[in-house]
XYZ file of C-alpha atoms in Angstrom:
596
model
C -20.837 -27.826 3.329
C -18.730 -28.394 6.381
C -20.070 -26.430 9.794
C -18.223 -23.719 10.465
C -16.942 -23.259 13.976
C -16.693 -19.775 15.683
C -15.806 -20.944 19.179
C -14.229 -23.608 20.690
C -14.233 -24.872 24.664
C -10.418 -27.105 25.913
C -10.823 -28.508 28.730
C -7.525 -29.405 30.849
C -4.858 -26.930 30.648
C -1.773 -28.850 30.950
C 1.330 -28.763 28.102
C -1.443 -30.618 25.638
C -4.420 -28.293 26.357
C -2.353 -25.323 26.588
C -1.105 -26.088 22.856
C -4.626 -27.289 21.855
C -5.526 -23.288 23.084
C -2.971 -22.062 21.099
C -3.513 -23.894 17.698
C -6.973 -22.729 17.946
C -6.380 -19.491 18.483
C -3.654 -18.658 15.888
C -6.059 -19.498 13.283
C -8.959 -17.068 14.435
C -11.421 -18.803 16.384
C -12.285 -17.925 19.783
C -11.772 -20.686 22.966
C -12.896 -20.855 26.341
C -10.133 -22.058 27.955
C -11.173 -24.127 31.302
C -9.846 -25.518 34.088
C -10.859 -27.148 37.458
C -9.260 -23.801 40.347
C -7.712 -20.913 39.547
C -4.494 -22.319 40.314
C -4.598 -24.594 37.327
C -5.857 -21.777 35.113
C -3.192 -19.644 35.707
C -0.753 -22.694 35.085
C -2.728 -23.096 31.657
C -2.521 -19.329 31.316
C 1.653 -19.051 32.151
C 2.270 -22.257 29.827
C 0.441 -20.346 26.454
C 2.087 -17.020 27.472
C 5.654 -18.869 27.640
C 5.102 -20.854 24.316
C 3.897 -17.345 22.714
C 6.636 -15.197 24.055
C 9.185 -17.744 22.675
C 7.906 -17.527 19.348
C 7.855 -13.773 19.090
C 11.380 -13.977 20.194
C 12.154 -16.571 17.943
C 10.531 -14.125 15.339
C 7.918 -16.404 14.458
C 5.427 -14.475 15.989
C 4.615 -11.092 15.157
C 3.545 -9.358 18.891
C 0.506 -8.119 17.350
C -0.467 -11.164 16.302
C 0.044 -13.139 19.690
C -1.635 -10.296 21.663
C -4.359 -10.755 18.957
C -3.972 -14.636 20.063
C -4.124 -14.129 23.888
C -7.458 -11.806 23.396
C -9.205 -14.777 21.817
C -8.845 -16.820 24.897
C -11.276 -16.832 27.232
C -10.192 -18.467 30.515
C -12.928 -19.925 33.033
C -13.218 -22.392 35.962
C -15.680 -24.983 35.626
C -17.959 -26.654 32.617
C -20.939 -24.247 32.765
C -18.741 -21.882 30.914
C -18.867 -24.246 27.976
C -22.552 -23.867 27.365
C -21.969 -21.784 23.704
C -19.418 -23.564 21.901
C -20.038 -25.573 18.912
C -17.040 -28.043 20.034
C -15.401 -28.897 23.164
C -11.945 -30.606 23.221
C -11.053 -32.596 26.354
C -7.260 -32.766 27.057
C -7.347 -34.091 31.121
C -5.438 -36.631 32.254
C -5.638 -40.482 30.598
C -8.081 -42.099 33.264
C -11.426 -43.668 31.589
C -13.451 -42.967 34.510
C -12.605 -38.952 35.178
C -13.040 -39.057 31.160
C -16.548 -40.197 31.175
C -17.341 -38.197 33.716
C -16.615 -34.683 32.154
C -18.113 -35.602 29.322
C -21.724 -36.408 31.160
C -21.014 -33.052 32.304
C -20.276 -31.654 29.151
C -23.650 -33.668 27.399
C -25.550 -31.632 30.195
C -23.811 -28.304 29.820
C -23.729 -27.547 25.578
C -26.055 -26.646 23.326
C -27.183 -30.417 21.757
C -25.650 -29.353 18.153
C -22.252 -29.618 19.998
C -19.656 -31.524 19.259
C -17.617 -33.421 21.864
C -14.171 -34.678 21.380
C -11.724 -35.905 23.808
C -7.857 -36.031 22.567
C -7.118 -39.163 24.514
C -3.933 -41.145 22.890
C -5.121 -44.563 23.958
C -8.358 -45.012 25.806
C -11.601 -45.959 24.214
C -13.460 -42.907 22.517
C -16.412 -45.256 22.009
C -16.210 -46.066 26.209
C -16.096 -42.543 26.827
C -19.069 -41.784 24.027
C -21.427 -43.889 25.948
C -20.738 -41.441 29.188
C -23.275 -39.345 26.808
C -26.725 -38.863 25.179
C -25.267 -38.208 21.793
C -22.310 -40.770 21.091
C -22.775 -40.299 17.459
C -21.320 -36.647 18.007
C -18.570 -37.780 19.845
C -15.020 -38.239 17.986
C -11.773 -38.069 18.889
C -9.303 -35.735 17.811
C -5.839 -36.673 18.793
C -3.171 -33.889 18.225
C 0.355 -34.810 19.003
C 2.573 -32.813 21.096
C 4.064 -30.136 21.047
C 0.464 -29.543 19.782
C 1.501 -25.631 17.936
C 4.346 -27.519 15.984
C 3.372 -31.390 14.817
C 1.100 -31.071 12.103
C -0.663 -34.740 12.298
C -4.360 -34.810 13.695
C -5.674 -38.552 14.246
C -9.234 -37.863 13.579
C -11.056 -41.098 15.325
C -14.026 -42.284 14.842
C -16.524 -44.770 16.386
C -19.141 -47.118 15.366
C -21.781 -44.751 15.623
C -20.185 -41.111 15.103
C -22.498 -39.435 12.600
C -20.471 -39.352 8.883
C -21.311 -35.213 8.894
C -19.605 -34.991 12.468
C -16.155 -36.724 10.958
C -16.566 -34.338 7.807
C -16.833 -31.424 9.587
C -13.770 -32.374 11.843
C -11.704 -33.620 8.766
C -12.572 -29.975 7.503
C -11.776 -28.365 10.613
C -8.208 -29.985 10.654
C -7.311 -28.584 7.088
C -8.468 -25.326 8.311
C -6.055 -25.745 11.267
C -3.381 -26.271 8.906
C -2.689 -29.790 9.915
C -2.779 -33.090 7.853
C -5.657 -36.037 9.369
C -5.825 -39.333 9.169
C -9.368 -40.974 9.743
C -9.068 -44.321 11.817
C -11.572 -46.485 13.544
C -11.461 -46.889 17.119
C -8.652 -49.004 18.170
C -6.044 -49.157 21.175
C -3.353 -46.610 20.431
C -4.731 -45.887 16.725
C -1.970 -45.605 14.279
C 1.273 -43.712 15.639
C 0.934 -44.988 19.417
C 0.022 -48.257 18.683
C 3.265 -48.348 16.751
C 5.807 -45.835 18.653
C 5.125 -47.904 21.735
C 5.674 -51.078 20.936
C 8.933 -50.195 20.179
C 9.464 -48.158 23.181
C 8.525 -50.577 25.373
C 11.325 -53.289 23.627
C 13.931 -50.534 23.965
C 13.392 -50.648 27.869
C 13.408 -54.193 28.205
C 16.759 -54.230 26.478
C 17.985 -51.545 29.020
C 16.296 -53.483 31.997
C 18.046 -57.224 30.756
C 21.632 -55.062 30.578
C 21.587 -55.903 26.913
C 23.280 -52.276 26.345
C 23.147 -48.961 27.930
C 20.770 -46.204 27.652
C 23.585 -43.448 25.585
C 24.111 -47.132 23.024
C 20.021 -47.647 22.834
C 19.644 -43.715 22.384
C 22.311 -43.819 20.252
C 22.083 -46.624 17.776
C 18.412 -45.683 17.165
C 19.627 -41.727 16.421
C 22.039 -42.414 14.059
C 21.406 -46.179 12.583
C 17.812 -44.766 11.984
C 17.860 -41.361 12.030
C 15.054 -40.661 14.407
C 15.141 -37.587 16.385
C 15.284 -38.687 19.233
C 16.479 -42.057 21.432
C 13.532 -44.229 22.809
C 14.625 -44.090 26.348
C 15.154 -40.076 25.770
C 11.799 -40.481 24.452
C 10.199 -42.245 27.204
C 11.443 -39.276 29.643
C 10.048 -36.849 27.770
C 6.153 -38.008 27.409
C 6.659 -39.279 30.945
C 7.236 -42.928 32.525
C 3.945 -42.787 33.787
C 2.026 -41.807 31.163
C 3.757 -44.213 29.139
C 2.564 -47.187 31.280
C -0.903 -45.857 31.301
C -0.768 -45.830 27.288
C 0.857 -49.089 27.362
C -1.623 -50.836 30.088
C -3.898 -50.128 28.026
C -3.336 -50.921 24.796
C -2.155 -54.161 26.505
C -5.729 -54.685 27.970
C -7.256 -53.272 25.039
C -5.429 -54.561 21.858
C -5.473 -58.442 22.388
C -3.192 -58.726 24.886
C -0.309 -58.889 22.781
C 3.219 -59.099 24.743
C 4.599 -56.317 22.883
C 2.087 -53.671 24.832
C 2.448 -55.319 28.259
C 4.580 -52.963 30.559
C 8.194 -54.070 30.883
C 8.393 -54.434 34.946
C 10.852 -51.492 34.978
C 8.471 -49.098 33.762
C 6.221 -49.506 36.847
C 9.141 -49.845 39.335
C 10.521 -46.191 38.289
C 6.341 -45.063 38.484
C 6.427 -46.221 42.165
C 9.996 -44.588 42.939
C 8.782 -41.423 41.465
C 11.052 -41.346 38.571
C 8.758 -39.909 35.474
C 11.373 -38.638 33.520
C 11.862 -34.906 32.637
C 9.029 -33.671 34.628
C 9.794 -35.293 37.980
C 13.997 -34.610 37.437
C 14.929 -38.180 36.997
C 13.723 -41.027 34.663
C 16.484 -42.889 32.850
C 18.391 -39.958 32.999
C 19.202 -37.466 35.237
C 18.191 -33.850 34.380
C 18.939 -30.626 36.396
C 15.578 -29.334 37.382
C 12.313 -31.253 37.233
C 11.261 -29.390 33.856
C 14.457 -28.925 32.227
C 15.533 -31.168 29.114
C 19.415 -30.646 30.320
C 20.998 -34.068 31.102
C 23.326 -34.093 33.909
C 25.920 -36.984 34.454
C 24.746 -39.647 37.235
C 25.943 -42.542 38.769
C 25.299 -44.325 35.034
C 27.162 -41.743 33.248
C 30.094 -43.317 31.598
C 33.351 -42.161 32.525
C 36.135 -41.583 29.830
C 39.692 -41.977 30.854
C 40.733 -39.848 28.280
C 43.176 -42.375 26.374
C 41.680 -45.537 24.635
C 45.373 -47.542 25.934
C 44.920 -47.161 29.229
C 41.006 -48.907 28.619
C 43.144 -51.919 27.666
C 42.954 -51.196 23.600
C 45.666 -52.266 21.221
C 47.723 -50.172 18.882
C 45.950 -50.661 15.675
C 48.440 -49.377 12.588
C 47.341 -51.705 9.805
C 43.815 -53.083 8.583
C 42.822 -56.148 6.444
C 39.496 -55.979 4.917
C 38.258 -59.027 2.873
C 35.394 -58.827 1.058
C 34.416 -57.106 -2.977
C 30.561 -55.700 -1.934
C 29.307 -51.885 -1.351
C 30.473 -52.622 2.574
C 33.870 -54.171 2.249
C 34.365 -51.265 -0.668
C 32.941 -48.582 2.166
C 34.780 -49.881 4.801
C 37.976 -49.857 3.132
C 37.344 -46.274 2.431
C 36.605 -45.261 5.568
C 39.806 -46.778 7.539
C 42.113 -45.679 4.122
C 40.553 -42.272 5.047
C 41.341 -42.538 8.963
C 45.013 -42.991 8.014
C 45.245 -46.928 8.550
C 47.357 -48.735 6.627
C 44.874 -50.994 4.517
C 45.514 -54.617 2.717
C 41.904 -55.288 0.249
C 41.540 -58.638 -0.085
C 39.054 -60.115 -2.622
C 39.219 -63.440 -4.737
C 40.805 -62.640 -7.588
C 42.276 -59.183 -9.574
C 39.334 -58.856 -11.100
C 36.823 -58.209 -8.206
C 40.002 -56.502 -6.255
C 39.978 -53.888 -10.043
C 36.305 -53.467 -9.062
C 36.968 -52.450 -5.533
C 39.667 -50.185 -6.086
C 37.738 -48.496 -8.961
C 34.657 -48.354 -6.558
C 36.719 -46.910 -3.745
C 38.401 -44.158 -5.928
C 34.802 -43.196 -7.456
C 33.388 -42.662 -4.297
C 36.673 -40.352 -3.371
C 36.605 -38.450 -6.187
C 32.999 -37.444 -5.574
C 34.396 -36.330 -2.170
C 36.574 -34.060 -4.260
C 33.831 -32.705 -5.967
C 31.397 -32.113 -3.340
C 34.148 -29.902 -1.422
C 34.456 -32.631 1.523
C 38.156 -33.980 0.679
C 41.180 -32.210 -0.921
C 42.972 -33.903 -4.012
C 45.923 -34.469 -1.725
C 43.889 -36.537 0.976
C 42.554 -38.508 -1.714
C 45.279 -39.524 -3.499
C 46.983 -40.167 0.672
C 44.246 -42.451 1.307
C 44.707 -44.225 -2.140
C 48.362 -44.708 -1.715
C 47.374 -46.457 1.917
C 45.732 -49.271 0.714
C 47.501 -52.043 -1.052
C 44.984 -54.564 -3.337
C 45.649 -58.146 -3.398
C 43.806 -61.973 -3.832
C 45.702 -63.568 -1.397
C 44.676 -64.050 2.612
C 48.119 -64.608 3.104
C 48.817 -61.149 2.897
C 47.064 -60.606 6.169
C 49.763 -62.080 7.867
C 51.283 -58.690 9.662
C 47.735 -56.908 9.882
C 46.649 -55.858 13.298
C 42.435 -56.034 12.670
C 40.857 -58.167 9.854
C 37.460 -56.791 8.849
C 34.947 -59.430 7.188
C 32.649 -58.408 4.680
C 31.783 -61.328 2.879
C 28.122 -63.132 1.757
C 25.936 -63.460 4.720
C 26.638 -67.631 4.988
C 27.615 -68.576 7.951
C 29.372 -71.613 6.447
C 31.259 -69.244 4.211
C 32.171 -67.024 7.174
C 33.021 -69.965 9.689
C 35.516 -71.352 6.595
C 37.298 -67.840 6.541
C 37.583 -67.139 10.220
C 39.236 -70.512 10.429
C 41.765 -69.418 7.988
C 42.678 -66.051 9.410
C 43.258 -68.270 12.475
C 46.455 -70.100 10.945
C 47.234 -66.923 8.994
C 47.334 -63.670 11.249
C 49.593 -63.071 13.855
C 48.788 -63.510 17.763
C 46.839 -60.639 19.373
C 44.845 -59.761 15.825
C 41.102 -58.799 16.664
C 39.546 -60.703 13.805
C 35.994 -58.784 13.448
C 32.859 -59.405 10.819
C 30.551 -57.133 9.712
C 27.242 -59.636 9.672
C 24.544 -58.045 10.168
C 22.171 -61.246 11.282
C 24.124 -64.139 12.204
C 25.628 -65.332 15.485
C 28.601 -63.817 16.457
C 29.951 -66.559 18.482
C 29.260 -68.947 16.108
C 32.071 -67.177 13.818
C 34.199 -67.215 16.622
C 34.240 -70.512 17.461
C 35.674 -71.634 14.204
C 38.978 -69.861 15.581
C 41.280 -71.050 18.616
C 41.292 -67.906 20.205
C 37.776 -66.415 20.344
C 38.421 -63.691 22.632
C 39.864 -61.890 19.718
C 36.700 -61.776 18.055
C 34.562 -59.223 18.147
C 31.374 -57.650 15.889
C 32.106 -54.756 14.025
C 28.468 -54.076 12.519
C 29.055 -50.763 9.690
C 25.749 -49.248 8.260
C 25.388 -48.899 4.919
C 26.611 -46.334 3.677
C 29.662 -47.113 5.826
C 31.714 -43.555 4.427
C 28.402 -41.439 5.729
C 26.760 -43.645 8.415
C 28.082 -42.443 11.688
C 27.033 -45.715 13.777
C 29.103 -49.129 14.552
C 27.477 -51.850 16.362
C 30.752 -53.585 18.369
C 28.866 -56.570 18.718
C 31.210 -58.358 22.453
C 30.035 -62.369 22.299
C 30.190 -63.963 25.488
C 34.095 -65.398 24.784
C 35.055 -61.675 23.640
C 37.591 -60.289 26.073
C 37.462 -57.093 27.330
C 40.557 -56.034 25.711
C 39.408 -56.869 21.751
C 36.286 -54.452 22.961
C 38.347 -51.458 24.164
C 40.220 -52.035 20.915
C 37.222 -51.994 18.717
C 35.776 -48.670 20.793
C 39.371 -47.073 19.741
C 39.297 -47.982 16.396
C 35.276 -46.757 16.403
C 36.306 -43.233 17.675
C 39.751 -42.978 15.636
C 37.189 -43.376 12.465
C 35.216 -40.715 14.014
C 32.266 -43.312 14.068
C 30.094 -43.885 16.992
C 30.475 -47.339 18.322
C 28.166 -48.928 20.505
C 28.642 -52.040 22.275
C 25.499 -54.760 22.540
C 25.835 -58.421 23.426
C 25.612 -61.060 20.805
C 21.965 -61.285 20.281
C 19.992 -61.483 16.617
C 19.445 -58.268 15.362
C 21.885 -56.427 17.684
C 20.075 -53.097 18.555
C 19.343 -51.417 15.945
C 17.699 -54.034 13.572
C 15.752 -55.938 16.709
C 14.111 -52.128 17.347
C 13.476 -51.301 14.330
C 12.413 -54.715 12.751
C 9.464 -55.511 14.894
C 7.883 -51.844 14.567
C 7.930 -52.523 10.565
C 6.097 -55.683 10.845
C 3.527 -54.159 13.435
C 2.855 -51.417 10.289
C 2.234 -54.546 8.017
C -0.208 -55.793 10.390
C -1.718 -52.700 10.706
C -2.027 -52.445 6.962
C -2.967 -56.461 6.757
C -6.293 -55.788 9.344
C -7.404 -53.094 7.098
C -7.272 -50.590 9.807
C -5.862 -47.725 7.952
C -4.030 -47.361 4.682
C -0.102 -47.592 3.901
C -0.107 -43.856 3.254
C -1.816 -42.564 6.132
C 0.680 -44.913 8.254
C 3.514 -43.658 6.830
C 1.650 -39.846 7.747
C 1.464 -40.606 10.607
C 4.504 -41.372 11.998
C 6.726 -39.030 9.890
C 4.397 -36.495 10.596
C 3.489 -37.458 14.183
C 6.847 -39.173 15.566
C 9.406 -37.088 13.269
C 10.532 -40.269 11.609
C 12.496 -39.639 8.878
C 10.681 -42.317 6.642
C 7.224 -43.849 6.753
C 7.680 -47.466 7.589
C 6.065 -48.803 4.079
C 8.647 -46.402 2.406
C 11.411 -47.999 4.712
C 10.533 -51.559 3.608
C 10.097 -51.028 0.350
C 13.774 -49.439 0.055
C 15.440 -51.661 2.682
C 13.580 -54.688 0.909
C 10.984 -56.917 1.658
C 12.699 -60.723 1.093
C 15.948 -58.754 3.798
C 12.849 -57.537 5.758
C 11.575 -60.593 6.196
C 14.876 -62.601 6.550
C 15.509 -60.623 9.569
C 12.402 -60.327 11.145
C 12.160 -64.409 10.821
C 15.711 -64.599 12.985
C 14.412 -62.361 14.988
C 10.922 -64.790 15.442
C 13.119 -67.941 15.619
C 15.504 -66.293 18.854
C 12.653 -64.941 20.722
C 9.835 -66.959 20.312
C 7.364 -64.085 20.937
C 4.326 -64.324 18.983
C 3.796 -60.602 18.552
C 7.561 -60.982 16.302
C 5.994 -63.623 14.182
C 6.889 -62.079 10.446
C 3.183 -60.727 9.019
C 1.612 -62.935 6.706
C 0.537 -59.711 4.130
C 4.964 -59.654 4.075
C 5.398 -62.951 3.389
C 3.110 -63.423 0.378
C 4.453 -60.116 -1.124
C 8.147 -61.702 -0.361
C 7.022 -65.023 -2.344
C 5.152 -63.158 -5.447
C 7.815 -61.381 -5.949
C 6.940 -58.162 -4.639
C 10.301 -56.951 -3.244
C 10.623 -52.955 -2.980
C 12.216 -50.542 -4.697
C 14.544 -53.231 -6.679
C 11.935 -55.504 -8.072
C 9.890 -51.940 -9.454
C 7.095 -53.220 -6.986
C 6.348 -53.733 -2.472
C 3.987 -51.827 -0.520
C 4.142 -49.279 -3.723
C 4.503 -49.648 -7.168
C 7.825 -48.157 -8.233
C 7.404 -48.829 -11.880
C 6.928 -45.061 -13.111
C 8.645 -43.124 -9.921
């Protein structure tokens, strides 16, 4: 039988303790809230009134129930008030040595059945055990923030915590209402160790002017559908708590490139921008506090008319290409009210397209989202043929063919002799050069990446991939053309990967090497940052449905551009890739499919 606990000590009353007050005390136990002055208890006390009030307002809340809540709470200064609890939480700042300290304290203070856990995201709980007489009741219990709301607990454990002290935490958790996962103890555990990574790449793109901060936050919103943008992100948990996290993993977790601080981050530490709480981080907000943005000197200014950016009139669209994208993308501009010449080789694959194309309409129809008569308008725009010659008086040629550069380089060339001067020539690839398409044309300024996501009717992001021959012109055009499809474009440099796939990629193959060193299972990974990061998908559920061999294919580009050793594709993904172990489409990945 688990222990049961009546009372509970938090010490550190900032936004995390605050919340760690409140989860405790919505679910009937008592806590005695504590804090080093009076000042900083009444802080602690003004944060859990605010997030309280809100919620009764919110009608979430019943106000007998949250002054119920508040009368649980016992708030004291110092560690002596701690001496009756049956577990103490410790939620002060992320410094090893002020850690280890309060816990000495705390060894001295409580009654020796105690438990002591500290809810550190990235230092050492078995460092700060050792501060202790008892390290085999110390554990850490890592609650994610806002602590009232996120339901994943990492429940950490080191080499010596007693099995009974884990199982009465694990318990403790489900009684909280929250979903653990048990991991050893490890530099960042599961979601940091991941989220981070990934953070810290995002800023180094910003840093290297690879693309702004609205594209990163952007692309990463809607190409991945992640609540939030990294560099929003990084603002929010704060710049400097984000290096300490980072520093240490770095130190901690083999040194790997991936976890050492981009120089940035430290820069904007020393100039005092943290992000929301200090006013100013990569964005600008209105109040130190406040989560409203305010325009800044890196604000980007509209002119209000995509002509006077330098964009040309755009009337009529070629699209070659017979796959889901070239039949998506043809749908979408057809839709826009382009003019639209299909191109495909032959009238049987251009029978298939134009059957595809009106499927997907008609289910528009049905679903409420397009009237007969728009359908059978957008139908009546686009005119099917086999023949690039029929490109001839188009004004933008999309590409959608097989992802061969050879194949690509060989069509490019031929819309060279066949379209018209002043044509932005674009192609969708998702993984090859840019330039290297380009250059198989005399006049490379006019060609530009246009990267769609699939589903291109539904996704709402466009990668307008500039190479370092695109003019500035062709990119203004392919902005226009972007917003006139009421798609979000965001420009990048010509780089493998682009933004969204060179984010994302890496992260994937960190969970596969997570999963590979036997640290913690596929779905407690996949808990963890859906339940602890708000990701849509678990990244084991991601691979399997993206697929492992295009997985792989990209994250080897990726490994063969950057030469980083931390982007080296996992081995665990390349011998699933080679036994045939593919995702959803093969029946078997990460999971087997066979019966789902």
């Amino acid at each position: 039988m688990a222990r049961e606990f009546s009372s509970v000590g938090v010490v550190g009353l900032g936004t995390m303790g605050a919340g760690i007050v409140e989860v405790f005390a919505r679910n009937g136990i008592d806590v005695v809230a504590v804090e080093i002055s009076d000042a900083a208890l009444e802080r602690g006390r003004a944060t859990l009134t605010g997030s309280t009030d809100r919620a009764v307002a919110k009608s979430k809340l019943a106000e007998a129930d949250r002054d119920a809540l508040l009368a649980r709470v016992d708030w004291q200064v110092g560690l002596d008030a701690l001496h009756s609890v049956d577990l103490v939480i410790e939620a002060v700042p992320e410094h090893l040595d002020l850690k280890q300290r309060i816990f000495a304290e705390l060894d001295r203070v409580c009654k020796p059945e105690a438990i002591l856990a500290t809810n550190t995201s990235s230092l050492s709980v078995t460092e700060i055990s050792v501060a202790t007489t008892r390290p085999n009741q110390v554990i850490g219990i890592h609650f994610f923030n806002p602590a009232p709301v996120m339901k994943l607990v990492e429940v950490v454990r080191t080499v010596v915590t007693s099995a009974d002290v884990v199982a009465d935490v694990e318990a403790l958790c489900e009684r909280l209402g929250k979903v653990d996962v048990t991991i050893n103890d490890r530099a960042g555990f599961i979601a940091n160790a991941l989220l981070f990574g990934y953070l810290n790449h995002a800023v180094g793109m910003f840093e290297s002017h690879y693309a702004s901060r609205e594209d990163i936050d952007a692309a990463m919103k809607l190409g991945c559908g992640l609540p939030m943008g990294p560099l929003a992100l990084m603002d929010l948990i704060g710049l400097d708590t984000a290096y300490e996290i980072l520093d240490t993993m770095y130190r901690r977790g083999g040194r790997d490139r991936r976890h050492a601080p981009v120089p940035l981050i430290k820069q904007m530490v020393t100039a005092g921008l943290l992000g929301r709480k200090s006013g100013r981080g990569f964005y600008t907000y209105e109040r130190p506090g406040s989560p409203v943005v305010v325009p800044d000197e890196q604000t980007p200014v509209a002119t209000g008319s995509a002509l006077a950016d330098g964009a040309r009139a755009i009337a009529k669209v070629g699209v070659v290409g017979s796959g889901t994208m070239a039949t998506g993308i043809i749908e979408v501009f057809a839709k826009a009210g382009y003019e639209v010449v299909s191109v495909t080789r032959g009238a049987e694959k251009s029978a298939k397209v134009c059957e595809a194309v009106k499927t997907s309409l008609n289910k528009g129809v049905v679903r409420g989202k397009l009237s007969e008569a728009d359908r059978d308008a957008a139908l009546g725009r686009v005119t099917w043929s086999a023949a690039l010659d029929h490109l001839a008086d188009v004004d933008l040629v999309v590409e959608a063919v097989v992802e061969e550069l050879s194949v690509k380089k060989a069509l490019f060339a031929s819309l060279d002799e066949i379209c018209k001067p002043g044509v932005v020539l674009a192609t969708t690839t998702s993984s090859l050069p840019v330039i290297d398409v380009a250059m198989a044309t005399q006049r490379p300024a006019d060609v530009v990446g246009l990267h769609f996501f699939n589903p291109a009717p539904i996704m709402p992001l466009v990668e307008i991939v500039q190479t370092i021959r695109t003019s500035a012109e062709t990119t203004a055009t392919a902005r226009a053309v972007c917003a006139a499809l009421g798609k979000t474009g965001v420009v990048c440099g010509d780089r493998s990967g682009f933004i969204v796939n060179a984010l994302l990629f890496p992260y994937l193959n960190d969970a596969v090497k997570m999963l590979e060193a036997s640290y913690s299972t596929a779905d407690d990974i996949d808990y963890a940052m859906k339940l602890g990061c708000g990701y849509p998908m678990g990244p084991f559920e991601l691979l399997d449905v993206v697929g492992l061999d295009v997985s792989l294919a990209i994250q080897r580009e990726l490994y063969l551009e950057l030469r980083e050793p931390g982007f080296a594709p996992a081995p665990l993904l390349e011998h699933l890739v080679t036994a045939g172990y593919l995702g959803r489409k093969s029946g078997r990945g990460f999971r087997d499919h066979t019966n789902r």
